[in-house]
Amino acid sequence: MYQVDAVTGIVSTLGEGPVWYDGTLHWVDIAEKRVHGYNPGRAEWSSLQLPKMVGALVPREKGGWVIAQETGFAFLDAHGRVEHIADPESHEPRTRFNDGKCDPRGRFWAGTMARNSERGIAALYMLDVHGRVHVRLTGVSCSNGLCWSSDGTVMYYIDTPLRRVDAFDFDPETGAIANCRTVIDLEGEIGIPDGMTIDSEGNLWIALWNGGCVICCDPRTGTVVERVPVPASRVTSCTFGGEDLGDLYITTARIGLTDEELAEQPLAGRLFRTRVGVRGTPAVAYAG
Ligand code: CA
C-alpha cells in the first residue's frame, strides 16, 4: 500500500500540470486562472493570479516561465506579468490550450482541447526555441499527457477520449514525430487517461480522471504494473519531485463534482504526494 498525503492547504478547482523545478513543485489551477508553487524544503507555498485560463507552465532557462494559456503561448514572469508569444487557434473559439511539457531539447509542446467535448477540432503544437509555432498533430479532441523516453527517441502522448497511450518515433534534432502506434490500451479502466510522467526505468505514470488513481504502465509490454489509489476521483496529472526525484506529486480536481461526491471526497482538489520506490527524470526548461 502507498501512503498518499495531501500537501499544502491549497485547494484547486482544476489542479493540473505539475512540474518540479528549482526545489519547488509548481502547478496550475486551470479554472481559477492560478499558478501555485510549493517548496517542501522551506515549507512555503505561493499563488499567482493570472488574467486568463492557464493549461500548463514550464520553466524558462532565461528565467520566468512559458505558459500555454487559453489564448496561446506566452511568457510569464515572477510578478505575474504576461507577454504574448503566439496563438495558433485565435480563429477558433471552441478550443483552449491544455496540457504541455518541454521535449529533451527544450522546445515547448502543448495541445488544445474542445471546451464542450466536440471531437477532433483540437491540435498539438510545438513552440520552437526561436518562438515559432509548429502544428504537430491535428484531429485531436483533448490533448493531454506528454513525455519522452530518456534517450529522447520516443514521444508518448494521450488524447484523452481515445483511452490509450500512443508512442511516436521522435527526432530530437528536428522535433519531428512519426510512426504513431498504440502502446497502452486503457479501454478496460475505470476513468480516462489525463496527465502523465515517465520514470527513470522507462515506465509511464498516468493519472486517471474519474478513476481515483494513478497507474504505472510498462509501454514495452502494454501492461499496468502498479496502481496508486488517490482519495479523489478526478486525478489529473502527476510528476516526480523532491531532492532525489523520488516523490510522486499528484494533482486533482473538484470541478463538476456534486455536493454528495464532494462530501464523500473532501480532499478533492488537493495536491498529493507519495513514494513509489522509483525516481523520475528532471523537468526540461524552455531553451528559447
Ligand atoms: Ca489534463
Coordinates of N, CA and C in Angstrom, one line a residue, residues 2 4 186 189-196 205-217 224 226-238 248 250-252 265 272 274:
Y2 N 0.4 2.2 -0.7 CA 1.1 3.5 -0.7 C 0.5 4.5 0.3
V4 N -0.5 8.0 0.7 CA -0.7 9.2 -0.2 C -1.2 10.3 0.7
L186 N -6.3 1.5 -22.6 CA -6.9 1.7 -21.3 C -8.4 1.6 -21.4
E189 N -10.2 0.3 -18.3 CA -10.0 1.0 -17.0 C -11.3 1.8 -16.6
I190 N -11.5 2.0 -15.3 CA -12.5 2.9 -14.8 C -11.8 4.3 -14.9
G191 N -12.3 5.2 -15.5 CA -11.7 6.5 -15.7 C -10.9 6.6 -17.0
I192 N -10.5 7.8 -17.3 CA -9.9 8.1 -18.6 C -8.5 8.7 -18.4
P193 N -7.5 8.4 -19.3 CA -6.2 8.9 -19.0 C -6.0 10.4 -19.2
D194 N -5.3 11.1 -18.3 CA -5.2 12.5 -18.3 C -3.7 12.9 -18.4
G195 N -3.1 13.4 -17.4 CA -1.7 13.8 -17.4 C -0.8 12.6 -17.2
M196 N 0.5 12.7 -17.5 CA 1.4 11.5 -17.5 C 2.8 12.0 -17.2
W205 N 3.7 6.8 -15.7 CA 2.7 7.0 -14.6 C 1.6 7.9 -15.1
I206 N 0.4 7.4 -15.1 CA -0.7 8.0 -15.8 C -1.9 8.3 -14.8
A207 N -2.3 9.6 -14.7 CA -3.4 10.0 -13.9 C -4.7 9.6 -14.6
L208 N -5.6 8.9 -13.8 CA -6.9 8.6 -14.4 C -8.1 9.5 -13.9
W209 N -8.6 10.3 -14.7 CA -9.7 11.2 -14.4 C -10.9 10.3 -14.2
N210 N -11.6 10.5 -13.1 CA -12.8 9.7 -12.7 C -12.3 8.3 -12.4
G211 N -11.0 8.0 -12.2 CA -10.6 6.7 -11.9 C -10.0 6.6 -10.5
G212 N -9.8 7.8 -9.8 CA -9.4 7.8 -8.4 C -8.0 7.1 -8.2
C213 N -7.1 7.2 -9.2 CA -5.8 6.5 -9.0 C -4.8 7.0 -10.1
V214 N -3.6 6.8 -9.8 CA -2.5 6.9 -10.8 C -2.1 5.4 -11.1
I215 N -1.9 5.1 -12.4 CA -1.4 3.8 -12.7 C -0.1 3.9 -13.3
C216 N 0.8 2.9 -13.1 CA 2.1 2.8 -13.7 C 2.0 1.7 -14.8
C217 N 2.4 2.1 -16.0 CA 2.3 1.1 -17.1 C 3.7 1.0 -17.8
V224 N -0.4 -2.8 -17.0 CA -0.4 -2.0 -15.8 C 0.4 -2.7 -14.7
E226 N 1.6 -1.1 -11.6 CA 1.4 -0.5 -10.3 C 0.1 0.3 -10.3
R227 N -0.5 0.4 -9.2 CA -1.8 1.2 -9.0 C -1.7 2.0 -7.7
V228 N -1.8 3.3 -7.8 CA -1.7 4.1 -6.6 C -3.1 4.8 -6.4
P229 N -3.9 4.3 -5.4 CA -5.2 4.9 -5.1 C -5.0 6.3 -4.6
V230 N -5.8 7.2 -5.0 CA -5.8 8.6 -4.6 C -7.2 8.9 -4.0
P231 N -7.2 9.6 -2.8 CA -8.5 9.9 -2.2 C -9.3 11.1 -2.9
A232 N -9.4 11.0 -4.2 CA -10.1 12.0 -5.0 C -10.4 11.3 -6.3
S233 N -11.6 11.4 -6.9 CA -11.8 10.6 -8.1 C -11.2 11.3 -9.4
R234 N -11.2 12.6 -9.4 CA -10.7 13.3 -10.6 C -9.2 13.6 -10.5
V235 N -8.4 12.6 -10.8 CA -7.0 12.7 -10.7 C -6.5 13.2 -12.1
T236 N -5.7 14.3 -12.1 CA -5.5 15.0 -13.3 C -4.1 14.8 -13.9
S237 N -3.1 14.7 -13.0 CA -1.7 14.6 -13.5 C -0.8 14.3 -12.4
C238 N 0.5 14.0 -12.8 CA 1.5 13.6 -11.8 C 2.9 13.9 -12.3
L248 N 6.4 11.2 -5.7 CA 5.4 11.4 -6.8 C 4.3 12.4 -6.4
I250 N 0.9 14.5 -7.1 CA -0.3 14.2 -7.9 C -1.3 15.3 -7.8
T251 N -1.8 15.8 -8.9 CA -2.8 16.9 -8.8 C -4.2 16.3 -9.0
T252 N -5.2 17.0 -8.5 CA -6.6 16.5 -8.6 C -7.6 17.7 -8.8
Q265 N -15.5 12.9 -0.8 CA -14.1 13.0 -1.1 C -13.7 14.5 -0.8
F272 N -1.3 15.9 -3.8 CA -0.9 14.8 -3.0 C 0.5 14.4 -3.3
T274 N 3.4 11.0 -2.7 CA 3.6 9.6 -2.2 C 5.0 9.2 -2.6

